[in-house]
Amino acid sequence: MKSRPNRTNFYFFVFTLITLLFTQEINAQDQGFIYGSVLTESGSTYTGPIRWGKEEVFWSDMFNASKRSNQNLDYLSDRELDQLRTRQEENTFISKFLNIEISWDREMSFVHEFAVAFGNIKEIENVGGSRILLTLKNGETLRLGGSGYNDIGAKISILDQELGAVSISWSDLEKITFSQTPRTLPQKFGDPLVGTVFSDIGEFTGLVQWDHDERVGSDKLDGDSRDGDLSIRFDQIRSIERDGSNRSFVTLKSGRELSLSGSNDVNDGNRGIIVYVEGLGRVDIEWDEFDKVVFEDSKDSGRAFDTYKSPQKIKGTVVVDNGDRVVGNIIYDLDEAYDIEVLNGEDDDVKFFIPLGLIKEIKPRAGDRAQVLLKSGNEFMLEDSQDVSDEHQGVLVLSDRDPVYIPWDRIENLLLD
């Protein structure tokens, strides 16, 4: 006589399988946190989640530094370089005459900012002062400086898997080696802030950085209420809505409502609300353009380290004003050569930082701006940045033939592969 299947055991098996799959999905949500090993000058090594100062904590966060030289100038003829210098001098004079602030890289140096997501970096070595050697995932090592940027020189916090929280001064740092984050972290800096930010030009959903600083649930929102000073954990907040320039309405997850002022977290002293949007990049919304943020009950920290692929050379086609089409490797603005590097631009006081690998087409337009079409289908008209204005230093195209330099004012459009 055959025995009948035990339905209780069958249902238990199905329940266990579903629970296991669900748990694996939840555990995977920690993989967006920066993780690696920190070697100090004393020879000690600490391994665990890393936070840069009080700021960067996710692979999607940006590491900023300054490039120390621009070897791409070697491709230009003396005549092309003289013309470029003349145009730079004219732009500098006009900007100063109009009392417009100019950053150093818009002067005569032709040395630019370096900005990539932490997920694109393999290793950072401190070589003294404000100088580092940064190795990308493709093995290329760059010599960078920290002039004008706070990422070089910052205090490094790490949650060592055995010792717990360790704070390391930059002067004590020798090297940081990044690696894949475990599926689940026994300790972390807090759950990510995920939500939708509503602005005057639209809404953006993703990882949120408040006031360029707070980005995890354990960070706090400061403000003055009618009854005194408050410091509220972000993981207790459902939404924040701007009320004029100097006050905000805050709704907690419990439904409690507060009106806060007196702090740059809730007034026009706010440095901006940044949203990392998958397939777009980083969007930095100034206070006057910000309307409201609604946070989600999500612990998804974003993409894992191994999803950030090895940087690739930018390839594409430049359509010149005489109808010529020049095909090859692209050096954008005489500087950006890899698809992980970013294009900067503004739309109505909202700043965009878009990796070049996400861009399909760039069309220069009159009035110091450019139309930027993404591979996702999104389209923006950007201005107020060297990357999209007459201050652009031109495009180099490298192929099997001689290098071709094309000034910005001769480009009809740029098609990226």
Short mmCIF file of C-alpha atoms in Angstrom, two decimals:
data_model
loop_
_atom_site.label_atom_id
_atom_site.label_comp_id
_atom_site.label_asym_id
_atom_site.label_seq_id
_atom_site.Cartn_x
_atom_site.Cartn_y
_atom_site.Cartn_z
CA MET A 1 0.00 0.00 0.00
CA LYS A 2 1.46 3.35 -1.05
CA SER A 3 1.70 6.07 1.54
CA ARG A 4 -0.08 9.34 0.81
CA PRO A 5 2.01 12.50 0.57
CA ASN A 6 2.18 14.48 3.79
CA ARG A 7 0.52 17.77 2.87
CA THR A 8 1.81 19.44 6.00
CA ASN A 9 5.42 18.70 5.00
CA PHE A 10 4.71 19.87 1.43
CA TYR A 11 3.26 23.20 2.59
CA PHE A 12 6.16 23.64 4.99
CA PHE A 13 8.62 23.07 2.11
CA VAL A 14 6.86 25.66 -0.09
CA PHE A 15 6.72 28.17 2.78
CA THR A 16 10.43 27.64 3.51
CA LEU A 17 11.36 28.11 -0.15
CA ILE A 18 9.36 31.33 -0.46
CA THR A 19 10.83 32.64 2.79
CA LEU A 20 14.37 31.83 1.61
CA LEU A 21 13.87 33.62 -1.71
CA PHE A 22 12.34 36.64 0.03
CA THR A 23 15.16 36.74 2.58
CA GLN A 24 17.78 36.62 -0.17
CA GLU A 25 16.10 39.56 -1.89
CA ILE A 26 16.06 41.55 1.36
CA ASN A 27 19.68 40.68 2.08
CA ALA A 28 20.72 41.89 -1.37
CA GLN A 29 19.56 45.37 -0.45
CA ASP A 30 22.77 46.04 1.53
CA GLN A 31 24.97 45.68 -1.54
CA GLY A 32 24.75 49.35 -2.47
CA PHE A 33 26.87 50.45 0.52
CA ILE A 34 30.55 51.32 -0.04
CA TYR A 35 32.69 48.48 1.30
CA GLY A 36 36.36 47.65 1.41
CA SER A 37 39.61 47.46 3.38
CA VAL A 38 41.48 50.44 4.78
CA LEU A 39 45.25 50.15 5.33
CA THR A 40 46.84 52.71 7.67
CA GLU A 41 50.44 53.92 7.80
CA SER A 42 50.95 51.89 10.97
CA GLY A 43 50.17 48.70 9.02
CA SER A 44 46.72 48.06 10.49
CA THR A 45 43.89 46.90 8.22
CA TYR A 46 40.17 47.48 8.82
CA THR A 47 37.44 45.91 6.70
CA GLY A 48 33.76 46.80 6.47
CA PRO A 49 31.28 49.44 5.24
CA ILE A 50 32.93 52.84 4.61
CA ARG A 51 31.61 56.38 4.93
CA TRP A 52 33.52 59.33 3.48
CA GLY A 53 33.53 62.04 6.14
CA LYS A 54 29.87 62.58 7.05
CA GLU A 55 28.80 62.26 3.44
CA GLU A 56 29.33 59.55 0.80
CA VAL A 57 28.18 56.07 1.82
CA PHE A 58 26.80 54.40 -1.37
CA TRP A 59 28.54 53.14 -4.51
CA SER A 60 26.45 55.62 -6.52
CA ASP A 61 27.88 58.60 -4.58
CA MET A 62 30.47 60.69 -6.42
CA PHE A 63 34.17 60.95 -5.67
CA ASN A 64 35.51 64.39 -6.67
CA ALA A 65 39.10 65.53 -7.18
CA SER A 66 41.15 67.65 -9.57
CA LYS A 67 43.22 66.33 -12.46
CA ARG A 68 46.82 67.45 -12.21
CA SER A 69 47.57 67.76 -15.93
CA ASN A 70 45.93 67.56 -19.35
CA GLN A 71 47.94 65.48 -21.80
CA ASN A 72 45.24 65.85 -24.45
CA LEU A 73 46.67 69.29 -25.26
CA ASP A 74 49.57 67.46 -26.94
CA TYR A 75 47.21 66.48 -29.78
CA LEU A 76 46.55 70.13 -30.71
CA SER A 77 48.62 72.10 -33.17
CA ASP A 78 50.19 75.37 -32.01
CA ARG A 79 47.57 77.25 -34.06
CA GLU A 80 44.65 75.32 -32.51
CA LEU A 81 46.03 75.84 -29.03
CA ASP A 82 46.51 79.60 -29.61
CA GLN A 83 42.92 79.91 -30.88
CA LEU A 84 41.64 78.00 -27.86
CA ARG A 85 43.61 80.22 -25.48
CA THR A 86 42.27 83.34 -27.20
CA ARG A 87 38.69 82.15 -26.82
CA GLN A 88 39.30 81.27 -23.18
CA GLU A 89 40.71 84.74 -22.55
CA GLU A 90 37.66 86.34 -24.19
CA ASN A 91 35.27 84.24 -22.09
CA THR A 92 37.22 85.09 -18.94
CA PHE A 93 37.15 88.83 -19.73
CA ILE A 94 33.41 88.82 -20.50
CA SER A 95 32.61 86.84 -17.36
CA LYS A 96 34.65 89.18 -15.17
CA PHE A 97 33.08 92.23 -16.84
CA LEU A 98 29.62 90.82 -16.07
CA ASN A 99 30.75 89.98 -12.51
CA ILE A 100 30.17 86.25 -13.04
CA GLU A 101 32.08 83.93 -10.73
CA ILE A 102 34.64 81.80 -12.58
CA SER A 103 36.18 78.58 -11.29
CA TRP A 104 39.91 77.91 -11.83
CA ASP A 105 39.34 75.36 -14.57
CA ARG A 106 37.54 78.03 -16.61
CA GLU A 107 40.70 80.09 -16.60
CA MET A 108 43.79 79.22 -18.61
CA SER A 109 44.87 75.96 -17.00
CA PHE A 110 42.79 73.50 -19.11
CA VAL A 111 42.94 71.16 -16.10
CA HIS A 112 39.54 69.80 -15.14
CA GLU A 113 37.57 68.19 -12.35
CA PHE A 114 37.56 64.42 -11.97
CA ALA A 115 34.21 62.99 -10.87
CA VAL A 116 33.05 59.36 -10.95
CA ALA A 117 30.86 57.09 -8.84
CA PHE A 118 32.67 55.21 -6.06
CA GLY A 119 31.50 52.00 -7.74
CA ASN A 120 33.91 52.70 -10.62
CA ILE A 121 36.99 52.85 -8.37
CA LYS A 122 39.23 49.89 -7.50
CA GLU A 123 41.75 51.54 -5.17
CA ILE A 124 42.83 54.89 -3.70
CA GLU A 125 46.38 55.38 -2.42
CA ASN A 126 47.41 58.41 -0.35
CA VAL A 127 50.80 59.65 -1.60
CA GLY A 128 51.05 62.67 0.69
CA GLY A 129 49.48 66.07 1.11
CA SER A 130 46.48 66.44 -1.12
CA ARG A 131 47.74 63.99 -3.75
CA ILE A 132 46.47 60.49 -4.48
CA LEU A 133 46.86 57.64 -6.94
CA LEU A 134 43.42 56.43 -7.98
CA THR A 135 43.04 53.12 -9.81
CA LEU A 136 39.94 52.52 -11.90
CA LYS A 137 38.39 49.10 -12.45
CA ASN A 138 40.07 48.88 -15.86
CA GLY A 139 43.47 49.08 -14.16
CA GLU A 140 44.35 52.63 -15.22
CA THR A 141 45.93 54.70 -12.44
CA LEU A 142 45.35 58.47 -12.30
CA ARG A 143 47.35 61.10 -10.41
CA LEU A 144 44.83 63.43 -8.77
CA GLY A 145 44.81 66.35 -6.35
CA GLY A 146 42.36 67.71 -3.82
CA SER A 147 42.39 71.42 -4.62
CA GLY A 148 38.85 72.75 -4.20
CA TYR A 149 37.34 69.40 -3.18
CA ASN A 150 36.82 67.88 0.27
CA ASP A 151 36.95 64.19 -0.67
CA ILE A 152 40.75 64.21 -0.45
CA GLY A 153 41.59 64.98 3.17
CA ALA A 154 38.31 63.75 4.60
CA LYS A 155 38.09 61.58 7.70
CA ILE A 156 37.24 57.98 6.81
CA SER A 157 34.75 56.05 8.96
CA ILE A 158 34.64 52.28 8.72
CA LEU A 159 32.52 49.71 10.56
CA ASP A 160 35.15 47.02 11.02
CA GLN A 161 33.65 43.52 11.07
CA GLU A 162 35.38 42.76 14.40
CA LEU A 163 36.06 46.10 16.11
CA GLY A 164 33.00 48.13 15.16
CA ALA A 165 33.22 51.85 14.35
CA VAL A 166 36.73 53.14 13.53
CA SER A 167 37.54 56.72 12.49
CA ILE A 168 40.73 57.24 10.47
CA SER A 169 42.33 60.62 9.76
CA TRP A 170 43.48 61.23 6.20
CA SER A 171 47.08 61.72 7.36
CA ASP A 172 47.02 58.18 8.83
CA LEU A 173 45.62 56.64 5.65
CA GLU A 174 47.83 54.66 3.28
CA LYS A 175 45.42 52.86 0.95
CA ILE A 176 41.77 51.91 0.47
CA THR A 177 40.90 48.84 -1.59
CA PHE A 178 37.24 48.54 -2.55
CA SER A 179 35.45 45.19 -2.87
CA GLN A 180 32.02 43.61 -3.25
CA THR A 181 29.67 44.35 -0.35
CA PRO A 182 28.24 41.26 1.39
CA ARG A 183 24.59 40.51 0.69
CA THR A 184 23.76 41.37 4.28
CA LEU A 185 25.72 43.63 6.64
CA PRO A 186 25.73 42.89 10.39
CA GLN A 187 26.22 46.62 10.96
CA LYS A 188 25.81 49.64 8.71
CA PHE A 189 25.53 53.41 8.93
CA GLY A 190 21.74 53.32 8.59
CA ASP A 191 19.06 52.48 6.06
CA PRO A 192 19.13 54.53 2.82
CA LEU A 193 16.85 57.49 2.23
CA VAL A 194 14.71 56.56 -0.76
CA GLY A 195 11.95 58.78 -2.07
CA THR A 196 10.46 61.07 -4.69
CA VAL A 197 11.50 64.72 -4.86
CA PHE A 198 9.06 67.15 -6.47
CA SER A 199 10.58 70.24 -8.08
CA ASP A 200 9.56 73.07 -10.40
CA ILE A 201 10.82 71.11 -13.43
CA GLY A 202 9.46 67.69 -12.50
CA GLU A 203 9.78 64.80 -10.06
CA PHE A 204 12.75 62.49 -9.48
CA THR A 205 12.76 59.16 -7.62
CA GLY A 206 15.80 57.45 -6.14
CA LEU A 207 18.35 57.70 -3.36
CA VAL A 208 18.04 61.08 -1.61
CA GLN A 209 20.73 63.29 -0.06
CA TRP A 210 19.32 66.08 2.07
CA ASP A 211 21.30 69.34 2.23
CA HIS A 212 24.18 67.56 0.38
CA ASP A 213 24.79 65.70 3.62
CA GLU A 214 22.15 63.50 5.28
CA ARG A 215 21.51 60.29 3.34
CA VAL A 216 20.68 57.51 5.83
CA GLY A 217 17.84 57.04 8.31
CA SER A 218 20.02 57.59 11.38
CA ASP A 219 20.99 61.10 10.18
CA LYS A 220 18.94 63.89 11.70
CA LEU A 221 16.87 66.84 10.49
CA ASP A 222 17.39 69.92 12.70
CA GLY A 223 14.93 72.76 13.16
CA ASP A 224 13.14 75.04 15.58
CA SER A 225 9.50 74.41 16.49
CA ARG A 226 7.14 76.56 18.57
CA ASP A 227 8.26 74.61 21.64
CA GLY A 228 12.01 74.52 21.08
CA ASP A 229 14.82 72.94 19.08
CA LEU A 230 14.21 69.54 17.49
CA SER A 231 16.53 66.95 15.98
CA ILE A 232 14.51 64.27 14.18
CA ARG A 233 15.87 61.02 12.72
CA PHE A 234 15.13 60.81 9.01
CA ASP A 235 13.75 57.28 9.38
CA GLN A 236 10.87 58.83 11.35
CA ILE A 237 9.95 61.28 8.57
CA ARG A 238 7.33 60.65 5.88
CA SER A 239 7.63 63.97 3.99
CA ILE A 240 9.18 67.45 4.00
CA GLU A 241 7.53 70.34 2.17
CA ARG A 242 9.04 73.78 1.62
CA ASP A 243 6.95 76.63 3.02
CA GLY A 244 8.39 79.76 1.48
CA SER A 245 12.10 80.40 1.87
CA ASN A 246 12.59 80.06 5.62
CA ARG A 247 10.29 77.29 6.86
CA SER A 248 9.26 73.70 6.14
CA PHE A 249 6.31 71.46 6.98
CA VAL A 250 7.44 68.05 8.23
CA THR A 251 5.10 65.06 8.45
CA LEU A 252 6.25 62.08 10.49
CA LYS A 253 5.37 58.47 9.71
CA SER A 254 3.07 58.53 12.71
CA GLY A 255 1.04 61.29 11.04
CA ARG A 256 2.28 64.02 13.37
CA GLU A 257 2.86 67.38 11.63
CA LEU A 258 5.47 69.99 12.50
CA SER A 259 6.42 73.43 11.24
CA LEU A 260 10.19 73.97 11.48
CA SER A 261 12.52 76.92 10.87
CA GLY A 262 15.84 78.29 12.08
CA SER A 263 18.16 75.73 10.49
CA ASN A 264 19.78 75.24 7.08
CA ASP A 265 18.04 71.86 7.01
CA VAL A 266 14.65 73.56 6.64
CA ASN A 267 15.29 77.02 5.16
CA ASP A 268 17.04 78.73 2.25
CA GLY A 269 20.41 77.94 3.79
CA ASN A 270 19.89 74.40 2.51
CA ARG A 271 22.67 73.53 0.04
CA GLY A 272 20.34 71.46 -2.14
CA ILE A 273 18.54 68.15 -2.37
CA ILE A 274 20.34 65.54 -4.46
CA VAL A 275 18.60 62.53 -6.00
CA TYR A 276 20.45 59.63 -7.59
CA VAL A 277 18.20 58.36 -10.38
CA GLU A 278 19.07 55.07 -12.07
CA GLY A 279 19.59 55.59 -15.82
CA LEU A 280 20.00 59.37 -15.39
CA GLY A 281 22.65 60.13 -12.79
CA ARG A 282 22.59 62.75 -10.05
CA VAL A 283 20.12 65.62 -9.90
CA ASP A 284 20.90 68.52 -7.53
CA ILE A 285 17.84 70.66 -6.79
CA GLU A 286 18.32 74.10 -5.27
CA TRP A 287 16.05 75.15 -2.41
CA ASP A 288 14.07 77.65 -4.49
CA GLU A 289 13.26 74.93 -7.04
CA PHE A 290 12.37 72.32 -4.41
CA ASP A 291 8.73 71.69 -3.52
CA LYS A 292 8.47 68.48 -1.52
CA VAL A 293 10.02 65.08 -0.81
CA VAL A 294 8.05 61.96 0.07
CA PHE A 295 10.13 59.13 1.52
CA GLU A 296 9.43 55.45 0.83
CA ASP A 297 9.65 52.53 3.24
CA SER A 298 12.46 50.99 1.22
CA LYS A 299 15.84 49.62 2.27
CA ASP A 300 17.16 49.29 -1.27
CA SER A 301 20.64 50.83 -1.18
CA GLY A 302 21.14 50.69 -4.95
CA ARG A 303 23.43 48.85 -7.33
CA ALA A 304 26.10 46.42 -6.13
CA PHE A 305 29.83 47.01 -6.69
CA ASP A 306 30.14 44.31 -9.36
CA THR A 307 27.43 45.94 -11.52
CA TYR A 308 29.75 48.91 -12.10
CA LYS A 309 31.64 47.60 -15.11
CA SER A 310 35.17 48.40 -16.21
CA PRO A 311 35.34 51.93 -17.71
CA GLN A 312 35.23 52.03 -21.51
CA LYS A 313 36.57 54.63 -23.93
CA ILE A 314 33.88 56.94 -25.30
CA LYS A 315 33.15 56.16 -28.94
CA GLY A 316 31.01 58.14 -31.32
CA THR A 317 30.53 60.37 -34.34
CA VAL A 318 30.94 64.13 -34.55
CA VAL A 319 28.87 65.86 -37.22
CA VAL A 320 30.73 69.04 -38.24
CA ASP A 321 29.10 72.24 -39.57
CA ASN A 322 30.49 71.56 -43.08
CA GLY A 323 28.74 68.16 -43.22
CA ASP A 324 31.78 66.03 -42.40
CA ARG A 325 31.31 63.09 -40.03
CA VAL A 326 34.31 62.15 -37.89
CA VAL A 327 34.23 58.73 -36.19
CA GLY A 328 36.45 57.39 -33.41
CA ASN A 329 37.26 57.57 -29.71
CA ILE A 330 35.91 60.80 -28.25
CA ILE A 331 37.71 63.11 -25.81
CA TYR A 332 34.89 65.39 -24.66
CA ASP A 333 35.73 68.98 -23.66
CA LEU A 334 39.41 68.07 -24.20
CA ASP A 335 39.15 66.10 -20.97
CA GLU A 336 36.59 63.30 -20.47
CA ALA A 337 37.67 60.07 -22.19
CA TYR A 338 35.68 57.39 -20.34
CA ASP A 339 31.98 56.57 -20.26
CA ILE A 340 31.95 56.81 -16.43
CA GLU A 341 32.90 60.51 -16.45
CA VAL A 342 30.08 63.01 -16.17
CA LEU A 343 28.56 65.85 -18.17
CA ASN A 344 27.42 68.81 -16.04
CA GLY A 345 24.65 71.26 -16.84
CA GLU A 346 21.68 73.13 -15.38
CA ASP A 347 18.01 73.48 -16.16
CA ASP A 348 16.35 76.29 -14.19
CA ASP A 349 18.68 76.01 -11.13
CA VAL A 350 18.50 72.21 -11.16
CA LYS A 351 21.97 70.74 -11.75
CA PHE A 352 22.47 67.49 -13.65
CA PHE A 353 25.52 65.20 -13.42
CA ILE A 354 25.06 62.61 -16.17
CA PRO A 355 27.60 59.84 -16.93
CA LEU A 356 28.58 60.12 -20.59
CA GLY A 357 27.84 56.42 -21.06
CA LEU A 358 24.13 57.17 -20.53
CA ILE A 359 24.03 59.83 -23.26
CA LYS A 360 22.93 59.15 -26.85
CA GLU A 361 23.31 62.59 -28.43
CA ILE A 362 24.50 66.12 -27.65
CA LYS A 363 23.44 69.07 -29.82
CA PRO A 364 25.01 72.51 -29.18
CA ARG A 365 22.42 75.29 -29.32
CA ALA A 366 22.56 79.08 -29.50
CA GLY A 367 22.57 80.92 -26.20
CA ASP A 368 25.27 78.94 -24.40
CA ARG A 369 23.36 75.70 -24.00
CA ALA A 370 23.00 72.20 -25.42
CA GLN A 371 20.24 69.68 -25.99
CA VAL A 372 21.11 66.36 -24.34
CA LEU A 373 19.27 63.16 -25.30
CA LEU A 374 19.75 60.11 -23.07
CA LYS A 375 19.66 56.46 -24.13
CA SER A 376 16.65 56.10 -21.82
CA GLY A 377 14.73 58.55 -24.03
CA ASN A 378 14.82 61.44 -21.54
CA GLU A 379 15.82 64.80 -22.99
CA PHE A 380 17.12 67.97 -21.34
CA MET A 381 18.15 71.45 -22.45
CA LEU A 382 21.17 72.26 -20.27
CA GLU A 383 23.19 75.42 -19.75
CA ASP A 384 25.45 77.27 -17.25
CA SER A 385 28.31 74.80 -17.46
CA GLN A 386 31.52 74.53 -19.47
CA ASP A 387 30.35 71.10 -20.69
CA VAL A 388 27.41 72.62 -22.60
CA SER A 389 28.36 76.23 -23.36
CA ASP A 390 30.74 78.37 -25.43
CA GLU A 391 33.38 77.82 -22.74
CA HIS A 392 33.58 74.21 -23.96
CA GLN A 393 37.15 73.46 -25.05
CA GLY A 394 36.21 71.27 -27.99
CA VAL A 395 36.22 67.60 -28.92
CA LEU A 396 39.13 65.38 -29.94
CA VAL A 397 38.46 62.36 -32.13
CA LEU A 398 41.10 59.63 -32.05
CA SER A 399 41.12 56.85 -34.63
CA ASP A 400 43.54 54.97 -36.87
CA ARG A 401 44.11 58.24 -38.73
CA ASP A 402 45.60 61.45 -37.37
CA PRO A 403 43.76 62.97 -34.37
CA VAL A 404 41.06 65.47 -35.32
CA TYR A 405 40.29 68.47 -33.10
CA ILE A 406 36.85 70.08 -33.52
CA PRO A 407 36.02 73.34 -31.70
CA TRP A 408 32.65 73.51 -29.93
CA ASP A 409 31.30 76.21 -32.27
CA ARG A 410 31.78 73.89 -35.28
CA ILE A 411 29.90 70.91 -33.86
CA GLU A 412 26.41 70.33 -35.25
CA ASN A 413 25.80 67.32 -33.04
CA LEU A 414 27.65 64.52 -31.29
CA LEU A 415 26.35 60.94 -31.50
CA LEU A 416 27.66 58.57 -28.82
CA ASP A 417 27.72 54.79 -29.30
#
